[in-house]
Amino acid sequence: MTTLIDELKQKNIPSFIHKIAQDEGIGVQELIKDILDGYAVVPRNNRRNGFDPIAIGRGTRIKINANIGTSPHRCNLSEEMDKTQAAVESGADAVMDLSIAGNISQFRKNITEKFNVPLGTVPIYEAMIGLESPEQLTIGHFLNILEKQATEKVDFMTIHAGVRKAHIPLVEKRVLGAVSRGGSVIIRWMRHHQKENFLYEHFDDILKIAAEYDITMSLGDGLRPGCTADANDEAQFAELEVLGELVRRCKAANVQVMVEGPGHVPLHLIEENIIREKAICEGAPFYVLGPLVMDYAAGYDHITGAIGGALAAYYGADFLCYVTPAEHLRLPTLEDVREGVIASKIAAAAADLSRKRPAEIRRNLEMSAARKNFDWETQKKCCIDQNKFSKYLEKADTCCGDDSKETPCSMCGEWCAIKQSK
Amino acid sequence: MTTLIDELKQKNIPSFIHKIAQDEGIGVQELIKDILDGYAVVPRNNRRNGFDPIAIGRGTRIKINANIGTSPHRCNLSEEMDKTQAAVESGADAVMDLSIAGNISQFRKNITEKFNVPLGTVPIYEAMIGLESPEQLTIGHFLNILEKQATEKVDFMTIHAGVRKAHIPLVEKRVLGAVSRGGSVIIRWMRHHQKENFLYEHFDDILKIAAEYDITMSLGDGLRPGCTADANDEAQFAELEVLGELVRRCKAANVQVMVEGPGHVPLHLIEENIIREKAICEGAPFYVLGPLVMDYAAGYDHITGAIGGALAAYYGADFLCYVTPAEHLRLPTLEDVREGVIASKIAAAAADLSRKRPAEIRRNLEMSAARKNFDWETQKKCCIDQNKFSKYLEKADTCCGDDSKETPCSMCGEWCAIKQSK
């Protein structure tokens, strides 16, 4: 089978490309050019049908991803299905299954059958299951898992091929070392074997499978900073140079590629981080985790992540991985997933508004006009979370604004400024 | 009696100035110079003793304010006292009582006696109580209320003297008109009487009382934008010019002054907003409400406000008024107050970190080192909300990290990256 890039080069335009262009309000040719030039990706396993792919990257709406999946000590697949449902209902554009326990194949099958969003994975997680230690990993075993997941119709995969042996001394200078699960496994493997990262060494083999199934590569940042003191440091930027090389190798293989980024980054270093990624990786879509703009807000890291995500997206990041309030503390609950998705959507929406996306401008205007008119039904319709909107309004015990309507805001009563100034 | 500025000019240095300088980690002379030059204020009614004043402005930590107070339809003073307690416990540096119903004088007395934070008010609210309509307001009645509140030891007061008759046509061009309660009352009054704003006309009388009690003036932005489409518009900047003039008149009267700002402002207009205020108002401390970076996230406006607040403070805003999840929907509950204060503190902390405040850098480093060492006790101690930290950890049902300790994060189990990379 062929990849989307192959198809587009041969002027075969799949129907979903037209649909995406329409949804995004951009031209079909513009979208195709951005995909061919590597500025945008459309993650879609070529064995997967019956779902509506999305584009991530230049010219398109900022997208958000929700991570779900089991952990060794909390492994309930139906609970994770409920979380996926909550994530998609709340507006996640994609989900990544990070399961490390249970019947993962069945779980993935359920997700691709039930949900109309692209599915991502980190194959090294499943490759680790059953091994006594990370040192036992081999490229053969890894490629088997990769291909198995490809047959399971995974649309995009995180591959930690950028962290190299030469980076280890740079990691050792850090306050918090490596905090990426995949990155830390690779570092441990390289230390033990005193060899180069096998994912880097065998990247061409990985690309062969990726091309066969048209898996979009998501180049993992194994050295993403785990605290603000480690942000934009030598280790991170050294890995980024390798990611730039891997981007070029993906392109040469007609495989779509995006690049993953931090992590913990203080406000004043976010712009530099984005600009560097775009420069070194030839404008490949940038997929960031947060970034979190401070370190000590555990319990509220959906907020520290929304601050960083809004700024990152404004400066050019394309894809935001949500952070839930549970980050650093526990596996997220259903409610954590909802709060995380909405916070991330707020960051995306704020950036899209400032980047002057017409649809975003319209929605903000519609909400504002509805406020002026005390039109609570339209406010609810425009609102980012209709359930929460209703819950808050129902708890108010009085009305404000136009006397002729049931208008339940308890803030000002007859003192309502909008009413006064009419 | 005299004002702090009078005292400092006469080289009388109150002991609280030394304490503030020490708490902030800055030099006493530096602090005094910034107060005398109008770059920083220390709100403190000269009749109020037995509390620890704080400084707001250049060179000091970003401060945050929580609004509390009754509304006509929700008027329970003990509930508002509980909210004040929650706000102060959660880290509010100041509170404003915006009550418009009930025994407000008693409430204020309770607050100044019980809580060690400066108290602000908006005197026009109390001046409105009992009037049939805003048109009945007179300067005499207003000044009586102002002086009554001054005797009640209010430390800073919002005065909407900047909105003028000439601004009304500019407001009419807006999507959402005026959304400040004080501003909308003044506009209605000016429209009815076809006269200039009486607060502007009689600003010298206001300053006389302010000087007598050393009330810090907080110049209200009656025309703050109520939606992102109205941000940084002619109306807002026309009022800002008047606020600049009023700043100079406060300074001439040896009265401390800060300036209030928006409101709803998209990400890309925040920097301009701050820079303008600082230029036009001679660097007077800037006190912003949010700003909210989008319009349709009611139920989550503590998050849209934290995004805008972090950016505003990074660019130079000094004082953040919290926004709660209830904004636009109802009077906040106790829980809303807590969530609002913490979100605002996150914004302040993120900005202080990026502005390289040593105390902030230390706290982030301490948290990060504790993470590396699986030292959950220190993590809890460093954390922005110890209760939430414990609540989340207690719900996790397993352990991660160092096997020798009870380490309860359920996210990764044995897969913990920090453990792997050690």
PDB file of N, CA and C in Angstrom, chain A residues 71 73 125 128 175-176 178-179 181 184 188 191 227 267-268 295-296 300 314 325 328-331 336 349 354 360 363-364 368 371-372 384-385 392 395 398 409-411 415 417 420-421, chain B residues 71 73 125 128 175-176 178-179 184 188 191 227 267-268 295-296 300 314 325 328-331 336 349 354 360 363-364 368 371-372 382 384-385 392 395 398 409-411 415 417 420-421:
ATOM      1  N   SER A  71      -2.448   1.676  33.716  1.00  0.00           N
ATOM      2  CA  SER A  71      -1.119   1.561  34.339  1.00  0.00           C
ATOM      3  C   SER A  71      -1.080   0.214  35.049  1.00  0.00           C
ATOM      4  N   HIS A  73      -0.960  -0.707  37.971  1.00  0.00           N
ATOM      5  CA  HIS A  73      -1.732  -0.854  39.201  1.00  0.00           C
ATOM      6  C   HIS A  73      -3.141  -0.315  39.077  1.00  0.00           C
ATOM      7  N   TYR A 125       6.287   1.285  24.823  1.00  0.00           N
ATOM      8  CA  TYR A 125       5.608   0.863  26.057  1.00  0.00           C
ATOM      9  C   TYR A 125       5.202  -0.604  25.959  1.00  0.00           C
ATOM     10  N   MET A 128       7.950  -3.098  26.088  1.00  0.00           N
ATOM     11  CA  MET A 128       8.531  -3.338  27.412  1.00  0.00           C
ATOM     12  C   MET A 128       7.762  -4.388  28.206  1.00  0.00           C
ATOM     13  N   VAL A 175      18.888  19.316  36.528  1.00  0.00           N
ATOM     14  CA  VAL A 175      18.248  19.241  37.839  1.00  0.00           C
ATOM     15  C   VAL A 175      17.403  17.969  37.922  1.00  0.00           C
ATOM     16  N   LEU A 176      16.676  17.655  36.854  1.00  0.00           N
ATOM     17  CA  LEU A 176      15.726  16.546  36.956  1.00  0.00           C
ATOM     18  C   LEU A 176      15.909  15.438  35.902  1.00  0.00           C
ATOM     19  N   ALA A 178      15.976  12.879  32.911  1.00  0.00           N
ATOM     20  CA  ALA A 178      15.007  12.591  31.847  1.00  0.00           C
ATOM     21  C   ALA A 178      13.674  12.232  32.493  1.00  0.00           C
ATOM     22  N   VAL A 179      12.584  12.826  32.023  1.00  0.00           N
ATOM     23  CA  VAL A 179      11.262  12.539  32.598  1.00  0.00           C
ATOM     24  C   VAL A 179      10.308  11.918  31.589  1.00  0.00           C
ATOM     25  N   ARG A 181       9.016   8.783  29.740  1.00  0.00           N
ATOM     26  CA  ARG A 181       9.119   7.342  30.007  1.00  0.00           C
ATOM     27  C   ARG A 181       9.948   6.667  28.914  1.00  0.00           C
ATOM     28  N   SER A 184      13.677   7.745  29.051  1.00  0.00           N
ATOM     29  CA  SER A 184      14.465   7.194  30.168  1.00  0.00           C
ATOM     30  C   SER A 184      14.794   5.724  29.942  1.00  0.00           C
ATOM     31  N   ARG A 188      18.591   4.256  29.741  1.00  0.00           N
ATOM     32  CA  ARG A 188      19.029   3.113  30.547  1.00  0.00           C
ATOM     33  C   ARG A 188      19.622   2.015  29.647  1.00  0.00           C
ATOM     34  N   ARG A 191      23.065   3.118  28.362  1.00  0.00           N
ATOM     35  CA  ARG A 191      24.070   3.059  29.432  1.00  0.00           C
ATOM     36  C   ARG A 191      24.531   1.620  29.655  1.00  0.00           C
ATOM     37  N   CYS A 227      11.484  20.073  34.442  1.00  0.00           N
ATOM     38  CA  CYS A 227      11.308  21.208  35.350  1.00  0.00           C
ATOM     39  C   CYS A 227      11.765  22.464  34.610  1.00  0.00           C
ATOM     40  N   LEU A 267       7.474  30.971  30.961  1.00  0.00           N
ATOM     41  CA  LEU A 267       6.874  31.856  29.957  1.00  0.00           C
ATOM     42  C   LEU A 267       7.871  32.460  28.976  1.00  0.00           C
ATOM     43  N   HIS A 268       8.985  32.962  29.507  1.00  0.00           N
ATOM     44  CA  HIS A 268       9.878  33.755  28.663  1.00  0.00           C
ATOM     45  C   HIS A 268      10.724  32.887  27.729  1.00  0.00           C
ATOM     46  N   ASP A 295       6.622  24.790  38.245  1.00  0.00           N
ATOM     47  CA  ASP A 295       6.804  23.400  38.671  1.00  0.00           C
ATOM     48  C   ASP A 295       5.962  22.965  39.864  1.00  0.00           C
ATOM     49  N   TYR A 296       5.438  23.913  40.650  1.00  0.00           N
ATOM     50  CA  TYR A 296       4.889  23.480  41.944  1.00  0.00           C
ATOM     51  C   TYR A 296       3.362  23.609  42.051  1.00  0.00           C
ATOM     52  N   TYR A 300      -3.148  21.381  39.826  1.00  0.00           N
ATOM     53  CA  TYR A 300      -3.654  22.438  38.939  1.00  0.00           C
ATOM     54  C   TYR A 300      -2.843  22.501  37.648  1.00  0.00           C
ATOM     55  N   TYR A 314       0.146  30.165  20.171  1.00  0.00           N
ATOM     56  CA  TYR A 314       0.194  31.500  19.576  1.00  0.00           C
ATOM     57  C   TYR A 314       1.507  31.693  18.804  1.00  0.00           C
ATOM     58  N   PRO A 325      -5.461  17.784  35.839  1.00  0.00           N
ATOM     59  CA  PRO A 325      -5.135  18.197  37.209  1.00  0.00           C
ATOM     60  C   PRO A 325      -4.376  17.104  37.969  1.00  0.00           C
ATOM     61  N   HIS A 328       1.463  14.413  37.652  1.00  0.00           N
ATOM     62  CA  HIS A 328       2.463  14.325  38.731  1.00  0.00           C
ATOM     63  C   HIS A 328       1.940  13.621  39.983  1.00  0.00           C
ATOM     64  N   LEU A 329       0.639  13.248  40.010  1.00  0.00           N
ATOM     65  CA  LEU A 329       0.071  12.739  41.260  1.00  0.00           C
ATOM     66  C   LEU A 329      -0.622  11.395  41.143  1.00  0.00           C
ATOM     67  N   ARG A 330      -1.299  11.176  40.020  1.00  0.00           N
ATOM     68  CA  ARG A 330      -2.013   9.902  39.886  1.00  0.00           C
ATOM     69  C   ARG A 330      -2.483   9.758  38.441  1.00  0.00           C
ATOM     70  N   LEU A 331      -2.947   8.572  38.085  1.00  0.00           N
ATOM     71  CA  LEU A 331      -3.608   8.388  36.798  1.00  0.00           C
ATOM     72  C   LEU A 331      -4.904   9.197  36.825  1.00  0.00           C
ATOM     73  N   ASP A 336     -10.984  14.245  35.795  1.00  0.00           N
ATOM     74  CA  ASP A 336      -9.682  14.852  35.449  1.00  0.00           C
ATOM     75  C   ASP A 336      -9.535  14.953  33.932  1.00  0.00           C
ATOM     76  N   ALA A 349      -8.133  27.589  21.694  1.00  0.00           N
ATOM     77  CA  ALA A 349      -9.081  28.597  21.211  1.00  0.00           C
ATOM     78  C   ALA A 349      -8.502  30.002  21.372  1.00  0.00           C
ATOM     79  N   SER A 354      -6.281  34.744  18.564  1.00  0.00           N
ATOM     80  CA  SER A 354      -5.213  35.723  18.340  1.00  0.00           C
ATOM     81  C   SER A 354      -4.536  35.529  16.987  1.00  0.00           C
ATOM     82  N   GLU A 360     -13.125  31.245  14.799  1.00  0.00           N
ATOM     83  CA  GLU A 360     -12.933  31.581  16.215  1.00  0.00           C
ATOM     84  C   GLU A 360     -13.442  32.999  16.499  1.00  0.00           C
ATOM     85  N   ARG A 363     -17.238  32.861  16.677  1.00  0.00           N
ATOM     86  CA  ARG A 363     -17.821  32.264  17.889  1.00  0.00           C
ATOM     87  C   ARG A 363     -17.729  33.228  19.079  1.00  0.00           C
ATOM     88  N   ASN A 364     -16.598  33.923  19.197  1.00  0.00           N
ATOM     89  CA  ASN A 364     -16.462  34.908  20.272  1.00  0.00           C
ATOM     90  C   ASN A 364     -17.461  36.047  20.102  1.00  0.00           C
ATOM     91  N   SER A 368     -20.546  37.159  22.574  1.00  0.00           N
ATOM     92  CA  SER A 368     -20.595  38.519  23.113  1.00  0.00           C
ATOM     93  C   SER A 368     -21.928  39.183  22.797  1.00  0.00           C
ATOM     94  N   ARG A 371     -24.479  37.846  25.080  1.00  0.00           N
ATOM     95  CA  ARG A 371     -24.383  38.470  26.411  1.00  0.00           C
ATOM     96  C   ARG A 371     -25.106  39.802  26.430  1.00  0.00           C
ATOM     97  N   LYS A 372     -24.878  40.580  25.388  1.00  0.00           N
ATOM     98  CA  LYS A 372     -25.506  41.892  25.325  1.00  0.00           C
ATOM     99  C   LYS A 372     -27.029  41.766  25.342  1.00  0.00           C
ATOM    100  N   ILE A 384     -18.064  26.703  25.823  1.00  0.00           N
ATOM    101  CA  ILE A 384     -17.098  25.614  25.632  1.00  0.00           C
ATOM    102  C   ILE A 384     -17.546  24.341  26.339  1.00  0.00           C
ATOM    103  N   ASP A 385     -18.390  24.454  27.349  1.00  0.00           N
ATOM    104  CA  ASP A 385     -18.853  23.280  28.102  1.00  0.00           C
ATOM    105  C   ASP A 385     -20.285  23.550  28.558  1.00  0.00           C
ATOM    106  N   TYR A 392     -23.722  25.794  36.581  1.00  0.00           N
ATOM    107  CA  TYR A 392     -23.484  27.044  37.310  1.00  0.00           C
ATOM    108  C   TYR A 392     -24.736  27.916  37.305  1.00  0.00           C
ATOM    109  N   LYS A 395     -27.489  26.819  39.702  1.00  0.00           N
ATOM    110  CA  LYS A 395     -27.256  27.037  41.123  1.00  0.00           C
ATOM    111  C   LYS A 395     -27.513  28.480  41.544  1.00  0.00           C
ATOM    112  N   THR A 398     -31.324  33.661  41.470  1.00  0.00           N
ATOM    113  CA  THR A 398     -32.085  34.850  41.114  1.00  0.00           C
ATOM    114  C   THR A 398     -31.780  35.243  39.683  1.00  0.00           C
ATOM    115  N   CYS A 409     -28.418  34.969  36.259  1.00  0.00           N
ATOM    116  CA  CYS A 409     -27.120  35.299  36.873  1.00  0.00           C
ATOM    117  C   CYS A 409     -27.308  36.049  38.189  1.00  0.00           C
ATOM    118  N   SER A 410     -26.697  35.543  39.269  1.00  0.00           N
ATOM    119  CA  SER A 410     -26.891  36.141  40.591  1.00  0.00           C
ATOM    120  C   SER A 410     -25.834  37.180  40.939  1.00  0.00           C
ATOM    121  N   MET A 411     -24.937  37.489  40.006  1.00  0.00           N
ATOM    122  CA  MET A 411     -23.804  38.352  40.345  1.00  0.00           C
ATOM    123  C   MET A 411     -24.252  39.755  40.742  1.00  0.00           C
ATOM    124  N   TRP A 415     -28.207  45.584  39.293  1.00  0.00           N
ATOM    125  CA  TRP A 415     -27.008  46.395  39.076  1.00  0.00           C
ATOM    126  C   TRP A 415     -26.269  45.998  37.810  1.00  0.00           C
ATOM    127  N   ALA A 417     -24.345  45.740  34.719  1.00  0.00           N
ATOM    128  CA  ALA A 417     -23.765  46.835  33.936  1.00  0.00           C
ATOM    129  C   ALA A 417     -24.330  46.858  32.520  1.00  0.00           C
ATOM    130  N   GLN A 420     -27.628  48.495  32.662  1.00  0.00           N
ATOM    131  CA  GLN A 420     -27.494  49.925  32.932  1.00  0.00           C
ATOM    132  C   GLN A 420     -27.084  50.700  31.695  1.00  0.00           C
ATOM    133  N   SER A 421     -26.162  50.123  30.941  1.00  0.00           N
ATOM    134  CA  SER A 421     -25.572  50.914  29.855  1.00  0.00           C
ATOM    135  C   SER A 421     -26.399  50.833  28.583  1.00  0.00           C
TER     136      SER A 421
ATOM    137  N   SER B  71     -24.702  40.308  47.119  1.00  0.00           N
ATOM    138  CA  SER B  71     -25.498  40.870  46.032  1.00  0.00           C
ATOM    139  C   SER B  71     -26.934  40.980  46.551  1.00  0.00           C
ATOM    140  N   HIS B  73     -29.601  39.635  45.888  1.00  0.00           N
ATOM    141  CA  HIS B  73     -30.376  38.403  46.022  1.00  0.00           C
ATOM    142  C   HIS B  73     -29.601  37.298  46.733  1.00  0.00           C
ATOM    143  N   TYR B 125     -20.741  51.873  44.783  1.00  0.00           N
ATOM    144  CA  TYR B 125     -21.729  50.817  45.024  1.00  0.00           C
ATOM    145  C   TYR B 125     -22.579  51.173  46.242  1.00  0.00           C
ATOM    146  N   MET B 128     -25.009  53.976  45.827  1.00  0.00           N
ATOM    147  CA  MET B 128     -26.208  53.652  45.040  1.00  0.00           C
ATOM    148  C   MET B 128     -27.319  53.056  45.907  1.00  0.00           C
ATOM    149  N   VAL B 175     -19.192  46.368  20.525  1.00  0.00           N
ATOM    150  CA  VAL B 175     -20.011  45.156  20.507  1.00  0.00           C
ATOM    151  C   VAL B 175     -20.774  45.029  21.827  1.00  0.00           C
ATOM    152  N   LEU B 176     -20.094  45.304  22.926  1.00  0.00           N
ATOM    153  CA  LEU B 176     -20.715  45.014  24.235  1.00  0.00           C
ATOM    154  C   LEU B 176     -20.804  46.228  25.168  1.00  0.00           C
ATOM    155  N   ALA B 178     -20.506  49.093  27.861  1.00  0.00           N
ATOM    156  CA  ALA B 178     -19.755  49.177  29.130  1.00  0.00           C
ATOM    157  C   ALA B 178     -20.152  48.012  30.008  1.00  0.00           C
ATOM    158  N   VAL B 179     -19.187  47.322  30.581  1.00  0.00           N
ATOM    159  CA  VAL B 179     -19.487  46.173  31.442  1.00  0.00           C
ATOM    160  C   VAL B 179     -19.008  46.370  32.871  1.00  0.00           C
ATOM    161  N   SER B 184     -20.859  51.871  34.085  1.00  0.00           N
ATOM    162  CA  SER B 184     -22.182  51.939  33.448  1.00  0.00           C
ATOM    163  C   SER B 184     -23.109  52.887  34.210  1.00  0.00           C
ATOM    164  N   ARG B 188     -24.823  56.223  32.564  1.00  0.00           N
ATOM    165  CA  ARG B 188     -26.265  56.471  32.643  1.00  0.00           C
ATOM    166  C   ARG B 188     -26.531  57.855  33.246  1.00  0.00           C
ATOM    167  N   ARG B 191     -25.615  60.568  30.678  1.00  0.00           N
ATOM    168  CA  ARG B 191     -26.622  60.622  29.616  1.00  0.00           C
ATOM    169  C   ARG B 191     -27.867  61.366  30.090  1.00  0.00           C
ATOM    170  N   CYS B 227     -15.609  42.263  25.993  1.00  0.00           N
ATOM    171  CA  CYS B 227     -15.426  41.140  25.067  1.00  0.00           C
ATOM    172  C   CYS B 227     -14.151  41.402  24.266  1.00  0.00           C
ATOM    173  N   LEU B 267      -4.834  37.343  23.458  1.00  0.00           N
ATOM    174  CA  LEU B 267      -3.398  37.196  23.714  1.00  0.00           C
ATOM    175  C   LEU B 267      -2.528  38.249  23.033  1.00  0.00           C
ATOM    176  N   HIS B 268      -2.791  38.486  21.757  1.00  0.00           N
ATOM    177  CA  HIS B 268      -1.857  39.311  20.992  1.00  0.00           C
ATOM    178  C   HIS B 268      -1.997  40.797  21.304  1.00  0.00           C
ATOM    179  N   ASP B 295     -13.925  34.733  25.008  1.00  0.00           N
ATOM    180  CA  ASP B 295     -15.216  35.141  25.561  1.00  0.00           C
ATOM    181  C   ASP B 295     -16.153  33.999  25.926  1.00  0.00           C
ATOM    182  N   TYR B 296     -15.910  32.802  25.424  1.00  0.00           N
ATOM    183  CA  TYR B 296     -16.978  31.796  25.557  1.00  0.00           C
ATOM    184  C   TYR B 296     -16.638  30.625  26.483  1.00  0.00           C
ATOM    185  N   TYR B 300     -15.209  28.373  33.217  1.00  0.00           N
ATOM    186  CA  TYR B 300     -13.747  28.146  33.259  1.00  0.00           C
ATOM    187  C   TYR B 300     -12.991  29.472  33.154  1.00  0.00           C
ATOM    188  N   TYR B 314       3.692  39.206  33.194  1.00  0.00           N
ATOM    189  CA  TYR B 314       5.013  39.078  32.574  1.00  0.00           C
ATOM    190  C   TYR B 314       5.399  40.381  31.862  1.00  0.00           C
ATOM    191  N   PRO B 325     -14.412  30.620  38.542  1.00  0.00           N
ATOM    192  CA  PRO B 325     -15.150  29.849  37.540  1.00  0.00           C
ATOM    193  C   PRO B 325     -16.596  30.341  37.396  1.00  0.00           C
ATOM    194  N   HIS B 328     -19.522  35.592  35.121  1.00  0.00           N
ATOM    195  CA  HIS B 328     -20.554  35.654  34.072  1.00  0.00           C
ATOM    196  C   HIS B 328     -21.774  34.791  34.373  1.00  0.00           C
ATOM    197  N   LEU B 329     -21.756  34.048  35.485  1.00  0.00           N
ATOM    198  CA  LEU B 329     -22.846  33.092  35.695  1.00  0.00           C
ATOM    199  C   LEU B 329     -23.543  33.220  37.043  1.00  0.00           C
ATOM    200  N   ARG B 330     -22.769  33.518  38.091  1.00  0.00           N
ATOM    201  CA  ARG B 330     -23.388  33.612  39.413  1.00  0.00           C
ATOM    202  C   ARG B 330     -22.387  34.225  40.381  1.00  0.00           C
ATOM    203  N   LEU B 331     -22.858  34.584  41.560  1.00  0.00           N
ATOM    204  CA  LEU B 331     -21.947  34.995  42.625  1.00  0.00           C
ATOM    205  C   LEU B 331     -21.126  33.758  43.016  1.00  0.00           C
ATOM    206  N   ASP B 336     -15.610  28.240  44.520  1.00  0.00           N
ATOM    207  CA  ASP B 336     -15.241  29.101  43.395  1.00  0.00           C
ATOM    208  C   ASP B 336     -14.150  30.088  43.815  1.00  0.00           C
ATOM    209  N   ALA B 349       2.698  33.589  39.894  1.00  0.00           N
ATOM    210  CA  ALA B 349       3.934  32.840  40.113  1.00  0.00           C
ATOM    211  C   ALA B 349       4.670  32.588  38.797  1.00  0.00           C
ATOM    212  N   SER B 354       9.376  33.981  35.452  1.00  0.00           N
ATOM    213  CA  SER B 354       9.978  34.470  34.205  1.00  0.00           C
ATOM    214  C   SER B 354      10.620  35.827  34.378  1.00  0.00           C
ATOM    215  N   GLU B 360      11.081  32.917  43.782  1.00  0.00           N
ATOM    216  CA  GLU B 360      10.289  32.061  42.898  1.00  0.00           C
ATOM    217  C   GLU B 360      11.190  30.982  42.279  1.00  0.00           C
ATOM    218  N   ARG B 363      11.823  28.308  44.909  1.00  0.00           N
ATOM    219  CA  ARG B 363      10.691  27.407  45.201  1.00  0.00           C
ATOM    220  C   ARG B 363      10.505  26.378  44.083  1.00  0.00           C
ATOM    221  N   ASN B 364      10.674  26.800  42.842  1.00  0.00           N
ATOM    222  CA  ASN B 364      10.573  25.856  41.728  1.00  0.00           C
ATOM    223  C   ASN B 364      11.701  24.821  41.783  1.00  0.00           C
ATOM    224  N   SER B 368      11.423  20.759  42.278  1.00  0.00           N
ATOM    225  CA  SER B 368      11.999  19.858  41.267  1.00  0.00           C
ATOM    226  C   SER B 368      12.968  18.872  41.910  1.00  0.00           C
ATOM    227  N   ARG B 371      11.026  16.247  43.594  1.00  0.00           N
ATOM    228  CA  ARG B 371      10.515  15.263  42.628  1.00  0.00           C
ATOM    229  C   ARG B 371      11.581  14.230  42.313  1.00  0.00           C
ATOM    230  N   LYS B 372      12.792  14.719  42.090  1.00  0.00           N
ATOM    231  CA  LYS B 372      13.877  13.805  41.746  1.00  0.00           C
ATOM    232  C   LYS B 372      14.104  12.794  42.860  1.00  0.00           C
ATOM    233  N   CYS B 382       6.071  22.444  49.263  1.00  0.00           N
ATOM    234  CA  CYS B 382       6.317  23.455  48.222  1.00  0.00           C
ATOM    235  C   CYS B 382       5.068  23.785  47.420  1.00  0.00           C
ATOM    236  N   ILE B 384       1.434  24.574  45.692  1.00  0.00           N
ATOM    237  CA  ILE B 384       0.600  25.778  45.768  1.00  0.00           C
ATOM    238  C   ILE B 384      -0.669  25.533  46.574  1.00  0.00           C
ATOM    239  N   ASP B 385      -1.104  24.279  46.698  1.00  0.00           N
ATOM    240  CA  ASP B 385      -2.328  23.966  47.434  1.00  0.00           C
ATOM    241  C   ASP B 385      -2.145  22.596  48.072  1.00  0.00           C
ATOM    242  N   TYR B 392      -5.365  14.454  45.977  1.00  0.00           N
ATOM    243  CA  TYR B 392      -5.051  13.689  44.773  1.00  0.00           C
ATOM    244  C   TYR B 392      -4.161  12.494  45.091  1.00  0.00           C
ATOM    245  N   LYS B 395      -5.947   9.551  46.729  1.00  0.00           N
ATOM    246  CA  LYS B 395      -6.823   8.762  45.871  1.00  0.00           C
ATOM    247  C   LYS B 395      -6.063   7.760  45.009  1.00  0.00           C
ATOM    248  N   THR B 398      -1.634   3.108  44.492  1.00  0.00           N
ATOM    249  CA  THR B 398      -0.420   2.321  44.398  1.00  0.00           C
ATOM    250  C   THR B 398       0.793   3.223  44.536  1.00  0.00           C
ATOM    251  N   CYS B 409       2.240   7.853  43.709  1.00  0.00           N
ATOM    252  CA  CYS B 409       1.753   8.240  42.379  1.00  0.00           C
ATOM    253  C   CYS B 409       1.387   7.005  41.549  1.00  0.00           C
ATOM    254  N   SER B 410       0.160   6.988  41.017  1.00  0.00           N
ATOM    255  CA  SER B 410      -0.309   5.803  40.273  1.00  0.00           C
ATOM    256  C   SER B 410      -0.066   5.910  38.774  1.00  0.00           C
ATOM    257  N   MET B 411       0.596   6.971  38.333  1.00  0.00           N
ATOM    258  CA  MET B 411       0.708   7.202  36.896  1.00  0.00           C
ATOM    259  C   MET B 411       1.491   6.101  36.194  1.00  0.00           C
ATOM    260  N   TRP B 415       7.367   1.984  35.894  1.00  0.00           N
ATOM    261  CA  TRP B 415       7.823   2.607  34.662  1.00  0.00           C
ATOM    262  C   TRP B 415       8.261   4.058  34.887  1.00  0.00           C
ATOM    263  N   ALA B 417       9.787   7.373  34.941  1.00  0.00           N
ATOM    264  CA  ALA B 417      10.957   7.824  34.187  1.00  0.00           C
ATOM    265  C   ALA B 417      12.071   8.293  35.103  1.00  0.00           C
ATOM    266  N   GLN B 420      13.833   5.310  36.318  1.00  0.00           N
ATOM    267  CA  GLN B 420      14.607   4.668  35.243  1.00  0.00           C
ATOM    268  C   GLN B 420      15.912   5.405  34.968  1.00  0.00           C
ATOM    269  N   SER B 421      15.834   6.736  34.999  1.00  0.00           N
ATOM    270  CA  SER B 421      17.007   7.474  34.534  1.00  0.00           C
ATOM    271  C   SER B 421      18.011   7.715  35.649  1.00  0.00           C
TER     272      SER B 421
END
